[in-house]
PDB file of C-alpha atoms in Angstrom:
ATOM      1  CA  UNK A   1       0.000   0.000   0.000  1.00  0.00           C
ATOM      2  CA  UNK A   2       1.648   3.742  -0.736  1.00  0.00           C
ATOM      3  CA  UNK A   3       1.228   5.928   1.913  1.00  0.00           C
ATOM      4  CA  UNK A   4       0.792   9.789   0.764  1.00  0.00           C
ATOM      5  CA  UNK A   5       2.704  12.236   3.394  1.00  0.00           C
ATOM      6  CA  UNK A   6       2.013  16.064   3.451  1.00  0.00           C
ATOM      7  CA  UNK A   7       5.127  17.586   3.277  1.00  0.00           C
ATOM      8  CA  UNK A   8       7.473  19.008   5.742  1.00  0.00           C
ATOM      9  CA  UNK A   9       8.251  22.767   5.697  1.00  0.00           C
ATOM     10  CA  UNK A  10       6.496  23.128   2.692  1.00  0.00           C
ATOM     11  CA  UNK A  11       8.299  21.338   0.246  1.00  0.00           C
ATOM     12  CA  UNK A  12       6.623  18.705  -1.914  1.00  0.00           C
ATOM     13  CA  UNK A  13       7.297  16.933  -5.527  1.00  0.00           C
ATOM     14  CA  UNK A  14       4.384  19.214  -7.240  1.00  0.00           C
ATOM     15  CA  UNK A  15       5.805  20.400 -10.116  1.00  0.00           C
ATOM     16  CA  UNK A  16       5.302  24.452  -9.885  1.00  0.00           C
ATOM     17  CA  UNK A  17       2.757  25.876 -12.462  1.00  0.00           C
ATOM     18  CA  UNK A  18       4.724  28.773 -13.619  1.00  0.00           C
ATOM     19  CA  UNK A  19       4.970  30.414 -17.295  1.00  0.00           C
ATOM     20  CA  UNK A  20       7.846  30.984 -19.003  1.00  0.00           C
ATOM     21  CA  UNK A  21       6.838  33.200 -22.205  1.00  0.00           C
ATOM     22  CA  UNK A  22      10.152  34.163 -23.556  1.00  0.00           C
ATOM     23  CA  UNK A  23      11.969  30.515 -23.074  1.00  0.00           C
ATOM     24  CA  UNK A  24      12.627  29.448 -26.718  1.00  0.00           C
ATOM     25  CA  UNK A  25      11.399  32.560 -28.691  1.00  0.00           C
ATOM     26  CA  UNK A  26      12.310  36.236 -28.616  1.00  0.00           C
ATOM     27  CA  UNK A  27       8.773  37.046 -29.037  1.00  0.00           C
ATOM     28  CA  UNK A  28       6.636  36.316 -25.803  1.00  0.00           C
ATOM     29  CA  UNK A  29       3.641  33.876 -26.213  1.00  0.00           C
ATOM     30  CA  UNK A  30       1.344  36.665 -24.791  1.00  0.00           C
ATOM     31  CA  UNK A  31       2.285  39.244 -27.733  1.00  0.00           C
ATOM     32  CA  UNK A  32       1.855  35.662 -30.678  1.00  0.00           C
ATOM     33  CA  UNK A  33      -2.644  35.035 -29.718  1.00  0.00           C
ATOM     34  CA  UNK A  34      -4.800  38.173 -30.430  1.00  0.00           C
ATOM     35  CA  UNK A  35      -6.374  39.543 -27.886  1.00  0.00           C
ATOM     36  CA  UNK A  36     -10.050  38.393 -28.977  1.00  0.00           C
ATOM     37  CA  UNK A  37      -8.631  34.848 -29.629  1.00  0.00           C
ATOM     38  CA  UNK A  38     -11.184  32.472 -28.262  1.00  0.00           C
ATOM     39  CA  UNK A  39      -8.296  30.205 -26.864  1.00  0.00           C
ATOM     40  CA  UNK A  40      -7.731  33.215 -24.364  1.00  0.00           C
ATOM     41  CA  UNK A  41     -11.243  32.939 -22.790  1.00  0.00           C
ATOM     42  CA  UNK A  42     -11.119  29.198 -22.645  1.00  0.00           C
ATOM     43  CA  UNK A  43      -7.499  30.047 -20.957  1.00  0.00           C
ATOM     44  CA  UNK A  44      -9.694  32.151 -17.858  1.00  0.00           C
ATOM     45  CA  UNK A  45     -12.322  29.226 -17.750  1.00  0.00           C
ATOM     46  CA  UNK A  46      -9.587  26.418 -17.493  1.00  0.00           C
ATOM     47  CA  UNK A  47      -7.273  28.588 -14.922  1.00  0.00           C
ATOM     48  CA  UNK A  48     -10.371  29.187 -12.811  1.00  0.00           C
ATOM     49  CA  UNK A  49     -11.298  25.383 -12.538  1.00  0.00           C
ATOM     50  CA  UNK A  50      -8.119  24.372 -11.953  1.00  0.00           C
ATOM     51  CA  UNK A  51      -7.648  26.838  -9.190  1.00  0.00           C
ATOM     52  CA  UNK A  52     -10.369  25.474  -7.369  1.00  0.00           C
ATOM     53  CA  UNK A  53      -8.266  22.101  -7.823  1.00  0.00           C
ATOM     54  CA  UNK A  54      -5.285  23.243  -5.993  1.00  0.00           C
ATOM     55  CA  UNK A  55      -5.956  21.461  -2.640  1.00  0.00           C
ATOM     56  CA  UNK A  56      -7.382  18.234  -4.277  1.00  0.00           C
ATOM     57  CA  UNK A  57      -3.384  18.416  -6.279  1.00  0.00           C
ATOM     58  CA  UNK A  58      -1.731  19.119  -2.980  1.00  0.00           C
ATOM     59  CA  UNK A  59      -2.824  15.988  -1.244  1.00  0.00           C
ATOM     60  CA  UNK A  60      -1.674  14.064  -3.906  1.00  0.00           C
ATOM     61  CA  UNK A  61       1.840  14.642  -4.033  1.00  0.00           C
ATOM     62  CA  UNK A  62       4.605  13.737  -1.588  1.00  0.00           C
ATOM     63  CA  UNK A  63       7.463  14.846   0.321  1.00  0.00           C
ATOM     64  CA  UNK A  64      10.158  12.942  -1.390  1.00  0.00           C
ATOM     65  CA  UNK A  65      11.847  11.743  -4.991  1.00  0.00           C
ATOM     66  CA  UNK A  66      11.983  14.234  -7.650  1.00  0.00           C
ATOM     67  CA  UNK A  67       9.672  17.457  -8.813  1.00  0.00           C
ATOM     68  CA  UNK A  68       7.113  16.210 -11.039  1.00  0.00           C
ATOM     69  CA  UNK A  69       5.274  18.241 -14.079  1.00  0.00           C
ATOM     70  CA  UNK A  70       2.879  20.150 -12.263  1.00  0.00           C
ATOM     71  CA  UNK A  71      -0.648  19.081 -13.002  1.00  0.00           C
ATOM     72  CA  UNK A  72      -2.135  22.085 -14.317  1.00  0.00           C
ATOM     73  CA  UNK A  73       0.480  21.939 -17.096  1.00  0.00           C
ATOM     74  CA  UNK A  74      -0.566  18.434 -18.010  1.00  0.00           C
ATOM     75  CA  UNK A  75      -4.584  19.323 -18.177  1.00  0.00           C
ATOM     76  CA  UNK A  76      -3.766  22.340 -20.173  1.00  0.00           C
ATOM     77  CA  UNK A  77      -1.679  20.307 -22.916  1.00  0.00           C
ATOM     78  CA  UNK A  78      -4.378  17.770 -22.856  1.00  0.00           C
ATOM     79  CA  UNK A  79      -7.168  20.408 -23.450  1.00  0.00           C
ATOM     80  CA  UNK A  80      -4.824  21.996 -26.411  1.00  0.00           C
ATOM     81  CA  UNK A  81      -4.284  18.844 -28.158  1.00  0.00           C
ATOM     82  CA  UNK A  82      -7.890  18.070 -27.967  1.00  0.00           C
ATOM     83  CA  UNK A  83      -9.212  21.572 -29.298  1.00  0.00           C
ATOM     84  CA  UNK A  84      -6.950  21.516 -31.965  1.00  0.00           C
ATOM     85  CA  UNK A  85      -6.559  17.587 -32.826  1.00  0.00           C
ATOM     86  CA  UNK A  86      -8.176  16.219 -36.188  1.00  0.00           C
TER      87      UNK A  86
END
């Protein structure tokens, strides 16, 4: 059976969910999707339910091996490839 531990002093193997926009392009991402782009309203939708997430995430990581891909990073690249799969 695995046993799931909160983590001490705060540090767990949650990936962080944080944006790089500049990382392999001089141009940042923000600047390449028009402002009325639909993708950027489905963005607020999908940030806002996964937000709400956070805590169910937290109890589902623990307190030792190595960082993992944070979650919200994974749902959002699952949404993207469904929206714009054939």
């Amino acid at each position: 059976m695995i046993h799931l531990r909160r983590a001490t002093a705060g540090l767990m193997m949650r990936g962080t969910d944080e944006t790089s926009g500049s990382l392999f392009s001089y141009v940042d991402l923000e600047a390449r999707i028009p402002a009325r782009h639909p993708l950027r309203k489905i963005r607020q939708v999908v940030n806002e339910a996964l937000a709400s997430l956070d805590a169910d995430f937290e109890v589902l990581y623990t307190d030792f091996g190595r960082p993992s891909i944070a979650p919200e990073r994974l749902i959002r690249a699952s949404l993207i490839q469904i929206l714009f799969s054939v």
